[in-house]
PDB file of C-alpha atoms in Angstrom:
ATOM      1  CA  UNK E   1      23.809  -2.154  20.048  1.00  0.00           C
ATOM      2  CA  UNK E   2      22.303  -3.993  17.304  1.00  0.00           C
ATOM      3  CA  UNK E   3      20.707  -2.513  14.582  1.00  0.00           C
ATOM      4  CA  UNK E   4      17.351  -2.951  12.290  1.00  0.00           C
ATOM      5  CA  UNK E   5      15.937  -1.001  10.297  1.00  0.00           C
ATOM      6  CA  UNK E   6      12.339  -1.060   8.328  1.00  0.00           C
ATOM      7  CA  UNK E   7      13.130   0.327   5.285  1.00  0.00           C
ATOM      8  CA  UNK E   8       9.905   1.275   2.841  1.00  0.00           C
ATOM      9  CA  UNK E   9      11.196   0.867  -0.786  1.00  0.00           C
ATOM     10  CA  UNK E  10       8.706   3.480  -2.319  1.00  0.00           C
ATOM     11  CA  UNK E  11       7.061   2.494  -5.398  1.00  0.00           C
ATOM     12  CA  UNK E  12       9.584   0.146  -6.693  1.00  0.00           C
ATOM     13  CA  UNK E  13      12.551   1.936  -9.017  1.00  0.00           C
ATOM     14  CA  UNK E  14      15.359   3.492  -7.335  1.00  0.00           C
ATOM     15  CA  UNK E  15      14.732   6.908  -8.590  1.00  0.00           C
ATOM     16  CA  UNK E  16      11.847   7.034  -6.335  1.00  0.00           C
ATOM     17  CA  UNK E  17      13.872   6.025  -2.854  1.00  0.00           C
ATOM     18  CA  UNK E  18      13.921   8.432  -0.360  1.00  0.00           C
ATOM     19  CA  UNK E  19      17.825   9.217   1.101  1.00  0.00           C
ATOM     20  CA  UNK E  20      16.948   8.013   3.977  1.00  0.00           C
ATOM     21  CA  UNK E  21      15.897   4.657   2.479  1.00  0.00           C
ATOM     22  CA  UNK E  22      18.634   4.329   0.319  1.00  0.00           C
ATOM     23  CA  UNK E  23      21.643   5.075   2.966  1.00  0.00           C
ATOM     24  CA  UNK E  24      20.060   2.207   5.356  1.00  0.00           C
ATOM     25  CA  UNK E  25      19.870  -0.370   2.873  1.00  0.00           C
ATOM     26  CA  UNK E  26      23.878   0.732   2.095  1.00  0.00           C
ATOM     27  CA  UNK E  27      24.759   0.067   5.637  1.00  0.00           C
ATOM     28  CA  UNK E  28      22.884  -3.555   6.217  1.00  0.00           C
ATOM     29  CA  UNK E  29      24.740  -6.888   6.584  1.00  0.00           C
ATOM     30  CA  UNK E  30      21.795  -8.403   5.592  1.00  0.00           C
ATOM     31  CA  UNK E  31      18.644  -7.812   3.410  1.00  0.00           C
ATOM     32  CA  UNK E  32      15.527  -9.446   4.443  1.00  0.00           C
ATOM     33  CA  UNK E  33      12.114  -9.270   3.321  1.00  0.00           C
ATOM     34  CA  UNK E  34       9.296 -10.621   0.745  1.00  0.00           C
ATOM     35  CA  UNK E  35      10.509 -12.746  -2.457  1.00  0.00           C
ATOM     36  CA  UNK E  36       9.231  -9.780  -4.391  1.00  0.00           C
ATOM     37  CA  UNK E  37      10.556  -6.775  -2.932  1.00  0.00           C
ATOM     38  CA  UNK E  38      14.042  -8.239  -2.018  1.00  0.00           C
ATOM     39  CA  UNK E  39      14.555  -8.023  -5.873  1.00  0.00           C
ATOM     40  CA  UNK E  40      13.454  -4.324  -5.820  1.00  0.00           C
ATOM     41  CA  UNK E  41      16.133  -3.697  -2.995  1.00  0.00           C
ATOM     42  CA  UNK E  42      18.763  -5.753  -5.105  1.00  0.00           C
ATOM     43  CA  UNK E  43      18.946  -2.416  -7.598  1.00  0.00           C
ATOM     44  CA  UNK E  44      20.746  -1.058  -5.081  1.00  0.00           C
ATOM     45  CA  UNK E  45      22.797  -3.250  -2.838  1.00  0.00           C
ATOM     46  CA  UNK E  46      22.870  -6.335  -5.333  1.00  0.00           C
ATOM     47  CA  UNK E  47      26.151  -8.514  -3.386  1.00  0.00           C
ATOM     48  CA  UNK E  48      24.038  -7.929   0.250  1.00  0.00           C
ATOM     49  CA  UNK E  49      23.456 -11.450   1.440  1.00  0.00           C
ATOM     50  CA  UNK E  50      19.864 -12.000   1.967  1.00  0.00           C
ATOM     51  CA  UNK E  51      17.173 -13.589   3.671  1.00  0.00           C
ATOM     52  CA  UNK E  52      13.229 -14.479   2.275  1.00  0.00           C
ATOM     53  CA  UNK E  53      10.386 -15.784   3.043  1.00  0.00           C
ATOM     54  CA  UNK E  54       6.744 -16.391   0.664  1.00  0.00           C
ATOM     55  CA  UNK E  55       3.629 -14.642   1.297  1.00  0.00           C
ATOM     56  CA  UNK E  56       1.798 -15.519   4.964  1.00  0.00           C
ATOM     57  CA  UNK E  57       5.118 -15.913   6.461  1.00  0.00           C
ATOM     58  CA  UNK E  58       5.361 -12.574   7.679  1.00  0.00           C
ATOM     59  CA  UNK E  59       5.597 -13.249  11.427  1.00  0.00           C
ATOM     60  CA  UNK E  60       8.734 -15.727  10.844  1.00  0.00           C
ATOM     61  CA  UNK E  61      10.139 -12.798   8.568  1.00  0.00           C
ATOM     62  CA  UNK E  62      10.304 -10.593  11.388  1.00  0.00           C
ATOM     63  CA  UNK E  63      11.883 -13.334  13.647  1.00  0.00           C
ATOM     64  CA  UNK E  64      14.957 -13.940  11.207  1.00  0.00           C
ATOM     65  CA  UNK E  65      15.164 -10.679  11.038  1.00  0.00           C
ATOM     66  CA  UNK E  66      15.269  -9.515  14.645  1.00  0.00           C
ATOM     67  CA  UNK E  67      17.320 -13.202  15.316  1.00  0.00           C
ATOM     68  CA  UNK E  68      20.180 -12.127  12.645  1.00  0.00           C
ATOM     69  CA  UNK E  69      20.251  -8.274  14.460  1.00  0.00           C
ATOM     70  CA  UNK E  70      20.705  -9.973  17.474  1.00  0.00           C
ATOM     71  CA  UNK E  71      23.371 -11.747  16.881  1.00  0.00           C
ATOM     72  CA  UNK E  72      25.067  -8.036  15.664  1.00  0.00           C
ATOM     73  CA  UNK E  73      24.610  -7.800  12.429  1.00  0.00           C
ATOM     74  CA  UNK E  74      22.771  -4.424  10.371  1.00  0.00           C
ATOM     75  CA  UNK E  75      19.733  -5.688   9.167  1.00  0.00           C
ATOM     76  CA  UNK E  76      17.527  -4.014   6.752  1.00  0.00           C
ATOM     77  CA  UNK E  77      14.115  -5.206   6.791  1.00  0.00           C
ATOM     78  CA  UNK E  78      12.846  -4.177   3.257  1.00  0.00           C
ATOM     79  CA  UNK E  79       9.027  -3.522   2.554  1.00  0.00           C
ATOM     80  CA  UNK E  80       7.149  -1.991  -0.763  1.00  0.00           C
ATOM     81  CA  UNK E  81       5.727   1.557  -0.083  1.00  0.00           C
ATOM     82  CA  UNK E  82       5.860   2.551   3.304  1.00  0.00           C
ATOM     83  CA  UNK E  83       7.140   0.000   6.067  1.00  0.00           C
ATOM     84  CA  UNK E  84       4.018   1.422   8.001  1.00  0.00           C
ATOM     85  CA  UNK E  85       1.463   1.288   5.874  1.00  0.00           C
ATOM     86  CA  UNK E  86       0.395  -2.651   5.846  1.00  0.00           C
ATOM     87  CA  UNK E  87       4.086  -3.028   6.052  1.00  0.00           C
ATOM     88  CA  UNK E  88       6.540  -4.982   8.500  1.00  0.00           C
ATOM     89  CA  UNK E  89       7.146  -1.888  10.916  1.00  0.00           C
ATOM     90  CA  UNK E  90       3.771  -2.973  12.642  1.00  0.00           C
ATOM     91  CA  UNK E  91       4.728  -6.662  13.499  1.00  0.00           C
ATOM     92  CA  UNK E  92       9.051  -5.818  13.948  1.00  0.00           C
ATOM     93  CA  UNK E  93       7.952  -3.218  16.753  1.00  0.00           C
ATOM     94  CA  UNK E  94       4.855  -6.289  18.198  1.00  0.00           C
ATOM     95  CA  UNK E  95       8.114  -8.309  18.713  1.00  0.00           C
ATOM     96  CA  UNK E  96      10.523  -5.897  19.832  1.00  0.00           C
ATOM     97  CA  UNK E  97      10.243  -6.750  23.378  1.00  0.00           C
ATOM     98  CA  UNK E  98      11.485 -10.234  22.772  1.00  0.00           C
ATOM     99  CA  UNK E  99      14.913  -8.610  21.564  1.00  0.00           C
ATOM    100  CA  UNK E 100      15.657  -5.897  24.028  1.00  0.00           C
ATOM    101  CA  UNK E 101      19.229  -4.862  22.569  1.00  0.00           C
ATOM    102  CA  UNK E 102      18.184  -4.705  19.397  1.00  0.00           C
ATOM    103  CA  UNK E 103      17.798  -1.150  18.188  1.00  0.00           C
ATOM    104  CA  UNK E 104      14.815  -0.487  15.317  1.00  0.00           C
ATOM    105  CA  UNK E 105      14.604   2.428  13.154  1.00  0.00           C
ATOM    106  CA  UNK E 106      11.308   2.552  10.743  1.00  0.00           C
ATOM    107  CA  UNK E 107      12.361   3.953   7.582  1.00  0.00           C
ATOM    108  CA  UNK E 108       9.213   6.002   5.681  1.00  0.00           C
ATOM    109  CA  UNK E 109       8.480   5.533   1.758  1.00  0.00           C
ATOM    110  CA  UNK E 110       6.103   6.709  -0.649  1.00  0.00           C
ATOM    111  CA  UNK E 111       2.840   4.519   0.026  1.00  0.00           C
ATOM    112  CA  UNK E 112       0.645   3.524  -2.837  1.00  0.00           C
ATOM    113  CA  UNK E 113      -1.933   5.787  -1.905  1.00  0.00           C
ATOM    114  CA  UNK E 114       0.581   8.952  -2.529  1.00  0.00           C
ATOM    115  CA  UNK E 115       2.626   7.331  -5.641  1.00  0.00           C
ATOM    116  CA  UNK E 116      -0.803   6.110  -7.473  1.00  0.00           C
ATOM    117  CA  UNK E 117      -2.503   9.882  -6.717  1.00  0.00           C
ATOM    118  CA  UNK E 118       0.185  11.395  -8.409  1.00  0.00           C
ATOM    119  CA  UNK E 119      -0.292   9.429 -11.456  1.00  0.00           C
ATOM    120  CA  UNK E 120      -4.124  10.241 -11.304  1.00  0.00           C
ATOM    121  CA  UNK E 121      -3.740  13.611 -10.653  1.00  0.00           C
ATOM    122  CA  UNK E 122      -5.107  14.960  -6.999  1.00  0.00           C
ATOM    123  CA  UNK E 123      -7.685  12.706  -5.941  1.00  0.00           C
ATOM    124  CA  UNK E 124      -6.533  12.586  -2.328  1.00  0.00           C
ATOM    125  CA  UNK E 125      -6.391  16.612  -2.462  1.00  0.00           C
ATOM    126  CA  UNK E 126      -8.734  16.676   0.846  1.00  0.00           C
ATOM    127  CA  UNK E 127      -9.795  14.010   3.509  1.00  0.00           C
ATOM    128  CA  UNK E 128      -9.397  10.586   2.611  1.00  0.00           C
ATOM    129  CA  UNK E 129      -8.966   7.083   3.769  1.00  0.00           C
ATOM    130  CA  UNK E 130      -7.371   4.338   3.102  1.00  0.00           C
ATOM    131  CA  UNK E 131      -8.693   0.811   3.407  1.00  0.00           C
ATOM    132  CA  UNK E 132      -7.430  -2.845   2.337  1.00  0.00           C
ATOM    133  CA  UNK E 133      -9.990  -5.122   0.304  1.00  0.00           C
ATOM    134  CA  UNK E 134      -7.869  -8.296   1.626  1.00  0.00           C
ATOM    135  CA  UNK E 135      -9.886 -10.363   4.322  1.00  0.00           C
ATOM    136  CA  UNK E 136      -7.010 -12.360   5.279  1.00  0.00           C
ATOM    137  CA  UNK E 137      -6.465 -10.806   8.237  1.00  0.00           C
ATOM    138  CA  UNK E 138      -9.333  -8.493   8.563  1.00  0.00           C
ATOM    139  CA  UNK E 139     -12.875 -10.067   8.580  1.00  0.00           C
ATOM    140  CA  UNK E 140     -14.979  -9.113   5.489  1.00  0.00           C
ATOM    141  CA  UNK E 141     -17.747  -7.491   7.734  1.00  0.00           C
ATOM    142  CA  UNK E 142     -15.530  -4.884   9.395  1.00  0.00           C
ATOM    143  CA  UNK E 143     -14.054  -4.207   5.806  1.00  0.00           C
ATOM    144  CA  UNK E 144     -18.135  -3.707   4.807  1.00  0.00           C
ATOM    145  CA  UNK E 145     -18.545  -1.592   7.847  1.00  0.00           C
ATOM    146  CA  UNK E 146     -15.657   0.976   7.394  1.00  0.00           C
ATOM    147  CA  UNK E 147     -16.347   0.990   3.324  1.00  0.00           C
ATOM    148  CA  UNK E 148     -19.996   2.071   4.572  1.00  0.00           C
ATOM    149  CA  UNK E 149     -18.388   4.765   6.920  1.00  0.00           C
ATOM    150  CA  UNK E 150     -15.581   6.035   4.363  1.00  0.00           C
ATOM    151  CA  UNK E 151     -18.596   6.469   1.704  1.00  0.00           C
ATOM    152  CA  UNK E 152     -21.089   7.919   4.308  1.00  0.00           C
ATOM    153  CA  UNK E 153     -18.582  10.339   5.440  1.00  0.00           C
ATOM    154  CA  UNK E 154     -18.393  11.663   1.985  1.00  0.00           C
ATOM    155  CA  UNK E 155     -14.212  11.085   1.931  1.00  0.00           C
ATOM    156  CA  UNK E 156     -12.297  10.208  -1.247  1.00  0.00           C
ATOM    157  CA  UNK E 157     -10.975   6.558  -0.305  1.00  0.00           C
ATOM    158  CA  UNK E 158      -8.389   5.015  -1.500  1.00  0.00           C
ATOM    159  CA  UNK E 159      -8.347   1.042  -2.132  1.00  0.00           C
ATOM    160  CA  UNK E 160      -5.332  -1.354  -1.718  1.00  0.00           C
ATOM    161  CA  UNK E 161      -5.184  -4.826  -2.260  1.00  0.00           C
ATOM    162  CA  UNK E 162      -8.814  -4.877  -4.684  1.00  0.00           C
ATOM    163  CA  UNK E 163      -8.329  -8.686  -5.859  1.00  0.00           C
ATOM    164  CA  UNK E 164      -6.375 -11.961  -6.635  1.00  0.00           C
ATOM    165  CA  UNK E 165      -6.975 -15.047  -7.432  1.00  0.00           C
ATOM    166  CA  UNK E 166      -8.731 -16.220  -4.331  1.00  0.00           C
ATOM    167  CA  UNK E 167     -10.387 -12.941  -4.269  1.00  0.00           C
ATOM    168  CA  UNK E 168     -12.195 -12.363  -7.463  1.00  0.00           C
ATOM    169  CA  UNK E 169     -15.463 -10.510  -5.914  1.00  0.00           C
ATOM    170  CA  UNK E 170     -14.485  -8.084  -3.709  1.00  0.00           C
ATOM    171  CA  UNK E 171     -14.184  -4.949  -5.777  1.00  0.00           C
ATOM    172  CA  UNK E 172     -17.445  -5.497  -6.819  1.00  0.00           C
ATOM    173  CA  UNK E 173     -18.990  -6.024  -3.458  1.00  0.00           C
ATOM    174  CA  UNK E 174     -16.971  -2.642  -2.372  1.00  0.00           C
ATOM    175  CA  UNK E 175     -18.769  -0.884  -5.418  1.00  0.00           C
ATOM    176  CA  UNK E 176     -21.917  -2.150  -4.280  1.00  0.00           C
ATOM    177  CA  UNK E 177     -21.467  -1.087  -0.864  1.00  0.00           C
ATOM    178  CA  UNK E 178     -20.360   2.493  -1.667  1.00  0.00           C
ATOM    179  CA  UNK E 179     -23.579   2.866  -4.593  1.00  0.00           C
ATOM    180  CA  UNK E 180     -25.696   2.382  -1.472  1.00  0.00           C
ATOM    181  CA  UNK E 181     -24.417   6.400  -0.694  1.00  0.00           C
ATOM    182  CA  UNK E 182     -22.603   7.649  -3.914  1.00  0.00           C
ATOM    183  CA  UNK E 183     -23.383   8.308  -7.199  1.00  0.00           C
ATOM    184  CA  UNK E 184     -22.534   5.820 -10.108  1.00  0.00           C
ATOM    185  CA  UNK E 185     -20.945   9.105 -12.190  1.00  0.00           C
ATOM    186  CA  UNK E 186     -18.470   9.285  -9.186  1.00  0.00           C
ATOM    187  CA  UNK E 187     -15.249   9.817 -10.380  1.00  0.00           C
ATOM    188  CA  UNK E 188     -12.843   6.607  -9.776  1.00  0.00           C
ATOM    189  CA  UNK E 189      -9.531   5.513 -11.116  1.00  0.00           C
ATOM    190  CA  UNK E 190      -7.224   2.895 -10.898  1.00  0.00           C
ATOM    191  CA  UNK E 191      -2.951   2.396 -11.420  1.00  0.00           C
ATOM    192  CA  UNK E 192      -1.470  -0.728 -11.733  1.00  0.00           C
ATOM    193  CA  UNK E 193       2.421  -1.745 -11.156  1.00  0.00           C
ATOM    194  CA  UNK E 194       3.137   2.153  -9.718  1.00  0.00           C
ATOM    195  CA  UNK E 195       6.362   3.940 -11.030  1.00  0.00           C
ATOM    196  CA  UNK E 196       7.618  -0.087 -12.124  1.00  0.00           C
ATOM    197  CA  UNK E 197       7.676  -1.278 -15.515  1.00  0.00           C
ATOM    198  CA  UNK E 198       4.484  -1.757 -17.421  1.00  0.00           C
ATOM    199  CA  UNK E 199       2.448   0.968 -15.293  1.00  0.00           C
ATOM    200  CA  UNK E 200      -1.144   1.550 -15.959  1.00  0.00           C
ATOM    201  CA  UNK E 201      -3.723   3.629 -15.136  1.00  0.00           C
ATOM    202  CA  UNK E 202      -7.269   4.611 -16.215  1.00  0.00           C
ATOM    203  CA  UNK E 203     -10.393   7.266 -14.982  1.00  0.00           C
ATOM    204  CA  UNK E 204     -13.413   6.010 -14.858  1.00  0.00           C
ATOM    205  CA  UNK E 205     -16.661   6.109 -12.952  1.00  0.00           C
ATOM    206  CA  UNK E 206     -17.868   4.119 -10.276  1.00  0.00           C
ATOM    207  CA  UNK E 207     -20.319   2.361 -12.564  1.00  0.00           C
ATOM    208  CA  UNK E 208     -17.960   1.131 -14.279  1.00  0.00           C
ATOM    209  CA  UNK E 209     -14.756   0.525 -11.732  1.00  0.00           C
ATOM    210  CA  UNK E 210     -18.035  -1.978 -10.464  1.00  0.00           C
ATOM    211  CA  UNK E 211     -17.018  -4.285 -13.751  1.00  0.00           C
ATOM    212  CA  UNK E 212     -13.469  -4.037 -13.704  1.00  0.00           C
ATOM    213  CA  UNK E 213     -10.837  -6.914 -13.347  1.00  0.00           C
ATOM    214  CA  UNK E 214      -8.346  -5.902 -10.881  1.00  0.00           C
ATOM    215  CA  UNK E 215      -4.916  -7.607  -9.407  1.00  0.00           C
ATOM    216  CA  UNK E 216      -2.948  -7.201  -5.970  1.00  0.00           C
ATOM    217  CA  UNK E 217      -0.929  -5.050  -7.586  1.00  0.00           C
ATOM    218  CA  UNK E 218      -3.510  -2.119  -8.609  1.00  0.00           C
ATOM    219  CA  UNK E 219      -4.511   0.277  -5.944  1.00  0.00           C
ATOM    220  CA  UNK E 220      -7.844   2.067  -6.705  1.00  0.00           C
ATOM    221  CA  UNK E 221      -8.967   5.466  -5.750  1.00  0.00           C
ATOM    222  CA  UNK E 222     -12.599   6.893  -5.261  1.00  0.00           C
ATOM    223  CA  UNK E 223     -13.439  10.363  -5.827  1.00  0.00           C
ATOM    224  CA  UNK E 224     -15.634  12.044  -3.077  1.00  0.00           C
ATOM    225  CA  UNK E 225     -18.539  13.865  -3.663  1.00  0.00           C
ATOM    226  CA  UNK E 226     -16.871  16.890  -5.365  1.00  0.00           C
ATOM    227  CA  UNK E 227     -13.970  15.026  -7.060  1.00  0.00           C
ATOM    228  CA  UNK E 228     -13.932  15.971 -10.722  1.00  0.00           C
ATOM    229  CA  UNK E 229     -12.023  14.981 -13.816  1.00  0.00           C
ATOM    230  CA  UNK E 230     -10.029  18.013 -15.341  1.00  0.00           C
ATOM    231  CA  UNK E 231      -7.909  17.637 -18.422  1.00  0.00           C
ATOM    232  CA  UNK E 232      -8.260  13.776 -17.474  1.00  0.00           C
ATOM    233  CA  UNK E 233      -6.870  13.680 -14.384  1.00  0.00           C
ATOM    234  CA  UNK E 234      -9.019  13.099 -10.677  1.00  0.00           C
ATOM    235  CA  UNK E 235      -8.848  16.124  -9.125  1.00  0.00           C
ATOM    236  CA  UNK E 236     -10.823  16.707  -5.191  1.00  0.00           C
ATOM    237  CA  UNK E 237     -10.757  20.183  -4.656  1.00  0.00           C
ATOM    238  CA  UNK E 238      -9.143  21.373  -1.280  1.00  0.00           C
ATOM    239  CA  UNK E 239     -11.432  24.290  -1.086  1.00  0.00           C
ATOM    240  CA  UNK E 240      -9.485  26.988  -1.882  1.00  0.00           C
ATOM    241  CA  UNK E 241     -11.340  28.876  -4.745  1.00  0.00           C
ATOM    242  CA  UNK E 242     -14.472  29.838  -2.736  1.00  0.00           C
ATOM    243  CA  UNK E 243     -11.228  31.921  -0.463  1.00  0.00           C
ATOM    244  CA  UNK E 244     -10.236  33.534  -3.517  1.00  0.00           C
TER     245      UNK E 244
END
C-alpha cells in the first residue's frame, strides 16, 4: 500500500524533532509541503526530491501529495508544529476518501502553544485554549465570539497567528475584547521565531500587549486570572499548594 505521512516539524531546529518525526521524513521519496517549512525539513533529508506550493494553496498541496503516494511513492507531508494543530493532517484526512489505497499516518510535533510556554515559563500550567487571530478562513465574528468565551471562562489562552501585513489590527481588537472581562495588569507574553534563530520573547501586561507590533510568526499567550510573573517567567498555578 502506499504510504503518507503528516509529519509536524516541531519548532523548527532538528534538535527539537520528535523520533517519530525524524524516522518518517528518513523513509519518504518525496518531501512536500510549504516554501518555508520544506527548508526546515531539508536539515535533515537535504537530497529528498521535493514538492511546494505558496501560502493559500494548501488544498492543491494535499492533492500532489496524496497524487505522488498514489502512484507508490513514501511521501512525507511536512508541517511546522504539530500537523494537527492548523496543520495539513486536517485537509490530507478531508481528502482521503478520494485515494482509498493510500495509507496516512499523522505524525505529532511540538505545537507553538507548548514550545512558546516553555520559553515563558508555565503559562498554560492549567486550562487553556488556543485560538487563531487569522480571519482567512474563520470569520472575524466567531473569532470575537470565542475570544469573549476564552476570557469569560477565566482560561489562560493562547494566541497564534496575531498579525501580518494585511492584518495590522487584530491584536488590538483581541485586547479590547478580552479588557471587556480581564484586568489590564493581566499577565501576557509573547515569543517570536520559537527554538529558530533570532528567538524572542518578552512579559508584559495586557495593557500593554494592546500596543504591541506583532508578526505571523509570534504566538502570544494570556495569563488567566491567577497567572503570575515569578522570577520573570508566566507562571498559572495548577492548584497544588492549597493540597499541601
Amino acid at each position: 500500500m502506499s504510504k503518507l505521512f503528516v509529519v509536524g516539524l516541531g519548532p523548527g531546529e532538528s534538535s527539537q524533532l520528535t523520533g517519530a518525526a525524524r524516522a518518517a521524513l528518513e523513509q519518504a521519496d518525496l518531501l512536500c509541503g510549504y516554501t518555508t517549512y520544506i527548508q526546515l525539513a531539508r536539515a535533515v533529508c537535504p537530497d529528498t526530491p521535493t514538492l511546494s506550493t505558496p501560502m493559500t494553496q494548501e488544498i492543491q498541496r494535499c492533492r500532489m501529495a496524496l497524487d505522488a503516494a498514489a502512484k507508490g511513492q513514501t511521501v512525507a507531508m511536512v508541517c511546522s508544529g504539530d500537523a494537527g494543530v492548523y496543520g495539513m493532517a486536517g485537509p490530507i484526512l478531508q481528502l482521503a476518501p478520494e485515494y482509498p489505497g493510500v495509507d496516512i499516518e499523522v505524525i505529532p510535533g511540538v505545537t507553538a502553544a507548548l514550545s512558546g510556554a516553555a520559553v515563558l515559563g508555565a503559562p498554560l500550567a492549567n486550562d487553556f485554549c488556543v485560538i487563531s487571530l487569522s480571519d482567512l478562513l474563520t470569520p472575524w465574528p466567531v473569532i470575537e465570539r470565542r475570544l469573549d468565551a476564552a476570557a469569560r471562562g477565566d482560561f489562560s489562552i493562547c494566541l497564534y497567528n496575531p498579525a501580518s501585513r494585511r492584518r495590522t489590527g487584530h491584536l488590538r481588537r483581541a485586547c479590547d475584547i478580552l479588557l471587556g472581562t480581564r484586568r489590564p495588569d493581566t499577565v501576557c507574553g509573547w515569543v517570536k521565531n520559537i527554538g529558530r534563530e533570532g528567538q524572542q520573547s518578552r512579559v508584559l501586561t495586557l495593557a500593554e500587549l494592546r500596543g504591541e507590533t506583532l508578526d505571523m510568526f509570534t504566538t502570544v499567550f494570556i495569563g488567566s486570572d491567577s497567572t503570575r510573573v515569578i522570577d520573570g517567567r508566566m507562571v498559572t498555578p495548577r492548584g497544588y499548594e492549597a493540597k499541601q
